[in-house]
Short mmCIF file of C-alpha atoms in Angstrom, two decimals:
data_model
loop_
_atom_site.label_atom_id
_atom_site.label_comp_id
_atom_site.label_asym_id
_atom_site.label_seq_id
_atom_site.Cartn_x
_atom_site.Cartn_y
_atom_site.Cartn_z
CA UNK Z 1 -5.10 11.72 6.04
CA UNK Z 2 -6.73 9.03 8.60
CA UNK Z 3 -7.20 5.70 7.56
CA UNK Z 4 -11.23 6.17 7.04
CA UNK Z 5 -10.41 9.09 5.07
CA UNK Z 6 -7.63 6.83 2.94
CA UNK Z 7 -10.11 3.93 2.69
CA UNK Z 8 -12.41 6.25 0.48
CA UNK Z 9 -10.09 7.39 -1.71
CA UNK Z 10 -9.12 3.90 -2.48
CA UNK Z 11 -12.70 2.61 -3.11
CA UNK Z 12 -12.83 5.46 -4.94
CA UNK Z 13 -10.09 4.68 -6.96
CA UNK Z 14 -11.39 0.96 -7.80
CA UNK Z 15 -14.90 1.97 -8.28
CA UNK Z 16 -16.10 1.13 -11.33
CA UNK Z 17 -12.63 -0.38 -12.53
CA UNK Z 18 -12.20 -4.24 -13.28
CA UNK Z 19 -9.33 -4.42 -11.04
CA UNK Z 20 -8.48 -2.13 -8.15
CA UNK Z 21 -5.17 -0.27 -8.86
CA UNK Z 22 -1.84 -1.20 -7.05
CA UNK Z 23 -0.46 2.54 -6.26
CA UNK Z 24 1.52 4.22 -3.36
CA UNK Z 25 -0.30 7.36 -1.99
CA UNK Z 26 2.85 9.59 -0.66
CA UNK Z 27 1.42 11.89 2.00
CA UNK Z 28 3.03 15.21 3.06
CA UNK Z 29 1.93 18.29 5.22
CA UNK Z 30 0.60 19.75 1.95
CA UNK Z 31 -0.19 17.64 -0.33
CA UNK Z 32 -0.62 14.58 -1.39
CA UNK Z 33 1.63 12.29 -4.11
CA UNK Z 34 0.53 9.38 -6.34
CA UNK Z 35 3.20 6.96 -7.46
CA UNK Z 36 1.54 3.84 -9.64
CA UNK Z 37 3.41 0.39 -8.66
CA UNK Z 38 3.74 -1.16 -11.86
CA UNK Z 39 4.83 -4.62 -9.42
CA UNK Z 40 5.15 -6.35 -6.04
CA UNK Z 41 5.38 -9.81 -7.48
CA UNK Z 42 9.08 -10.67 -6.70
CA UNK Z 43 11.48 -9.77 -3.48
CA UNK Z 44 13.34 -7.56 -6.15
CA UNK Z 45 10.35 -5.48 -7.10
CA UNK Z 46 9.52 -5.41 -3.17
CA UNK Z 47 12.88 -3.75 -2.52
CA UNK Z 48 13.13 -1.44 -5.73
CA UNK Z 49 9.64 -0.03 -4.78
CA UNK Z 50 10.68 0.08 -1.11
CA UNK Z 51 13.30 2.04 -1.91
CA UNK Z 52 11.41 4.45 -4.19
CA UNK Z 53 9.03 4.99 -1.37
CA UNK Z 54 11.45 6.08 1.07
CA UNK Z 55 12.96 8.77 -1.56
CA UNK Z 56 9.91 10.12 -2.32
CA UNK Z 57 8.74 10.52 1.36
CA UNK Z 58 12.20 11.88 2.03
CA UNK Z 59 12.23 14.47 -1.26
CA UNK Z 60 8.74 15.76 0.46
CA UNK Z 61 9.36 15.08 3.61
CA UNK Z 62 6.25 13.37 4.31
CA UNK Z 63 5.00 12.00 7.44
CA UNK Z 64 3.01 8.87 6.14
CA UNK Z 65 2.80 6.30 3.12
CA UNK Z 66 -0.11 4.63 1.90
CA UNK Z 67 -0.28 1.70 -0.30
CA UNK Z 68 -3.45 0.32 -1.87
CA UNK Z 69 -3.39 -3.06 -3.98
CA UNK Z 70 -5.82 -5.58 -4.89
CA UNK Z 71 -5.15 -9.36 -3.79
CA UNK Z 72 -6.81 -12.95 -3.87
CA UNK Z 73 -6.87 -13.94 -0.42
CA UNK Z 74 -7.78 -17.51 1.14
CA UNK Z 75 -9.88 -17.19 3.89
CA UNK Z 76 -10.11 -20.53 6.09
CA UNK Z 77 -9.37 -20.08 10.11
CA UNK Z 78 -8.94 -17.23 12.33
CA UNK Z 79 -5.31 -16.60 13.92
CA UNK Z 80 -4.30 -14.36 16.63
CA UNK Z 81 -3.15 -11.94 14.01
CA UNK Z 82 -2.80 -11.58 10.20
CA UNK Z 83 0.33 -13.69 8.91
CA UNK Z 84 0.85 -12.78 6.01
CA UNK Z 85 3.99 -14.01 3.87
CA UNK Z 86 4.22 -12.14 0.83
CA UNK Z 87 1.54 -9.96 0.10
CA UNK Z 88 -0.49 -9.92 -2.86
CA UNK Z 89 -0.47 -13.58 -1.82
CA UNK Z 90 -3.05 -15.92 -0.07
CA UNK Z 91 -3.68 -14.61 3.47
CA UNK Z 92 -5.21 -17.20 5.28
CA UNK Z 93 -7.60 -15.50 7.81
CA UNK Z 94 -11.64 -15.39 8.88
CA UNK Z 95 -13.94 -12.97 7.80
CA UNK Z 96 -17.28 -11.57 9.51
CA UNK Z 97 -19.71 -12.41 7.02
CA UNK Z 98 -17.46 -14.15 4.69
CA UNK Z 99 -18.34 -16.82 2.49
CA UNK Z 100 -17.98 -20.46 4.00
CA UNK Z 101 -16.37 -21.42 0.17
CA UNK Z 102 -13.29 -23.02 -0.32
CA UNK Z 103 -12.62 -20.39 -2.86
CA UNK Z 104 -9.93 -17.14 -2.86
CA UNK Z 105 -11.70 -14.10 -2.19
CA UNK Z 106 -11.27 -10.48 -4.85
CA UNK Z 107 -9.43 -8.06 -1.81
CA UNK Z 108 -8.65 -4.68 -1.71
CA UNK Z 109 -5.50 -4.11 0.97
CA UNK Z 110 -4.68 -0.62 1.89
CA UNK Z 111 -2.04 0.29 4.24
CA UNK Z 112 -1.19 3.41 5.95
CA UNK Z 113 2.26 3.49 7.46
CA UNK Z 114 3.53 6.39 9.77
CA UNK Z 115 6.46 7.02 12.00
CA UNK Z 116 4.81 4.87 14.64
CA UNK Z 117 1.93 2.54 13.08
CA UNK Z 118 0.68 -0.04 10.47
CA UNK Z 119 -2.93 0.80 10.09
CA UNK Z 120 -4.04 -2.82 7.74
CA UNK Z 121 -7.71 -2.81 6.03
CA UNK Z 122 -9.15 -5.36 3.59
CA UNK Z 123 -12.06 -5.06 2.04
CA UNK Z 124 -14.20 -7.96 -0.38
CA UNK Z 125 -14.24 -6.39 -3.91
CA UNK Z 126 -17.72 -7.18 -5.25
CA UNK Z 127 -18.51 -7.16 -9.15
CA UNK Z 128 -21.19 -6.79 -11.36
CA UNK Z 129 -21.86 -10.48 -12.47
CA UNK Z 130 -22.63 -9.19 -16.10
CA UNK Z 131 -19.66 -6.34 -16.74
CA UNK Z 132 -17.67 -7.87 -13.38
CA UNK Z 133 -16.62 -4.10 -12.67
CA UNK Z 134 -15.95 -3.05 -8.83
CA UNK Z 135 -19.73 -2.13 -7.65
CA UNK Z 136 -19.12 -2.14 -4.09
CA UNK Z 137 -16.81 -3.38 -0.72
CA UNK Z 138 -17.75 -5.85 1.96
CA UNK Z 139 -15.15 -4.57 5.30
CA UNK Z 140 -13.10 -8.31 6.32
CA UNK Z 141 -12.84 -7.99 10.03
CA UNK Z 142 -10.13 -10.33 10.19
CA UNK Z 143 -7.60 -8.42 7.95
CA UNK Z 144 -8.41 -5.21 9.56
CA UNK Z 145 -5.90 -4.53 12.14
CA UNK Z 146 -3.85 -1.67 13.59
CA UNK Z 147 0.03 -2.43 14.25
CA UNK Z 148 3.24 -0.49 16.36
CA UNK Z 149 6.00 -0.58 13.70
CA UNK Z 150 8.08 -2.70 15.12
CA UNK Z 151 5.51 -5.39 15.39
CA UNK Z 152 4.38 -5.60 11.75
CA UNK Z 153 3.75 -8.36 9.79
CA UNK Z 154 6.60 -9.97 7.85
CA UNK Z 155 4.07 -9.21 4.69
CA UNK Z 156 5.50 -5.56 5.32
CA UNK Z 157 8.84 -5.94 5.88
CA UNK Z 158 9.88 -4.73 2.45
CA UNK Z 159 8.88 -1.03 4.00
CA UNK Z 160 10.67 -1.02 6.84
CA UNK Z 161 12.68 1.48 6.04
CA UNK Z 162 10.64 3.51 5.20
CA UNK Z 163 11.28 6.19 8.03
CA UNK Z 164 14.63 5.38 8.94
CA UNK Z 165 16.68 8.68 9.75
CA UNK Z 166 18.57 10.34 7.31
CA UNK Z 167 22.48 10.47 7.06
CA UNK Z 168 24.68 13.03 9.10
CA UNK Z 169 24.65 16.41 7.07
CA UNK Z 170 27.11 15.87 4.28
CA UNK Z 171 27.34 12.50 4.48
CA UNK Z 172 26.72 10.30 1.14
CA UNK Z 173 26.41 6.36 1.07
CA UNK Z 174 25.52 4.52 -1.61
CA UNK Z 175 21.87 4.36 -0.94
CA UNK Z 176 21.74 8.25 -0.81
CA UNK Z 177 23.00 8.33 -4.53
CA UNK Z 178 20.80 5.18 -4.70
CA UNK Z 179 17.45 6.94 -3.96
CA UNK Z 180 18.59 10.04 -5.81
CA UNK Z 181 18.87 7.86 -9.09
CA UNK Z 182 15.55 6.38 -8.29
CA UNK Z 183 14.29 9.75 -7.98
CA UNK Z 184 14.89 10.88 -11.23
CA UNK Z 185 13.11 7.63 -12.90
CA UNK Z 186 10.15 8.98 -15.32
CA UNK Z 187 7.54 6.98 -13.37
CA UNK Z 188 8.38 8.59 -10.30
CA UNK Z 189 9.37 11.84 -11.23
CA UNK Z 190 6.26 12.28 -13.15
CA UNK Z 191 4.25 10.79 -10.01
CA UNK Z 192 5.90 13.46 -7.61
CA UNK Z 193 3.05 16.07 -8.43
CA UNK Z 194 0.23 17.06 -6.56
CA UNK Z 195 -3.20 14.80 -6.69
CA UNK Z 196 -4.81 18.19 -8.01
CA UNK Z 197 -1.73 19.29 -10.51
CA UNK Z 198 -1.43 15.59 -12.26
CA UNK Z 199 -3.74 16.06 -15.03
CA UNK Z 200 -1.87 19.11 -16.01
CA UNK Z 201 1.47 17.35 -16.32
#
């Protein structure tokens, strides 16, 4: 799935909603995995959920992650890149079109991570004054940026290891019997289903 194609299922996803969902799209040869993060608000949840990413890519062996959450961002002055410190948090950045108010901004992130890339979109969540339900997305510029890996923001360091390799055959270390417990939490073992096949489970 390319990032234009992953940007529309996430707009899809928050259309209509009164808050965007915070979920984890796991993305294999075949199919395609949802896993619903129920937080990201401490460095604990970041590394728990880290962690559950990497065993579910690994138990599918899929070649990319996405991750779609919604965000108040402060948008002030333009830096050479996005510097973000701990995502959902204020991201200070300019936006194209943005409004020239003090105020914190409704933003849908999504990420795609692969072997090799960041791919980093944000998107202006506008609402129906009345209802204030997602009508719509206005693209910011300034948090939409393509990254190698190894020059990521520090906002995604908690999925770094994301594709690291996996042990020698036969080998077991606690993080292998880690992930394997993870694996067999209800929220993620029920997640681990096909896009298609979840309404059936």
């Amino acid at each position: 799935m390319a990032i234009d194609e992953l940007v529309s299922v996430a707009q899809a996803e928050a259309m209509g909603e009164l808050d965007a969902p915070m979920m984890a799209i796991v993305l294999s040869s075949e199919q395609s995995y949802d896993l619903p993060i129920n937080s990201l608000e401490t460095d604990a949840d970041k590394a728990r959920w880290g962690l559950i990413l990497r065993a579910a890519r690994e138990h599918v062996e899929a070649d990319a992650v996405a991750v779609l959450y919604p965000a108040w961002t402060t948008i002030r002055h333009k830096k050479p890149e996005v510097e973000a410190e701990a995502a959902p948090e204020a991201i200070e950045e300019e936006a194209e079109g943005a409004d020239d108010s003090d105020g914190p901004i409704d933003t849908l992130f999504v990420q795609l991570h692969t072997r090799d890339h960041v791919y980093w979109r944000g998107f202006e969540q506008i609402r129906d004054p009345k209802h204030q339900r997602i009508i719509g997305f206005r693209r910011i510029k300034a948090l939409s940026t393509d990254y190698k890996r190894d020059e990521a923001p520090s906002v995604a360091s908690w999925l770094s290891t994301l594709f690291e390799p996996l042990p020698e055959e036969g080998e077991e270390t606690n993080v292998d019997r880690e992930l394997a417990d993870l694996l067999e939490e209800p929220e993620v073992s029920a997640a681990l289903y096909p896009r298609q096949m979840r309404a059936l489970h």
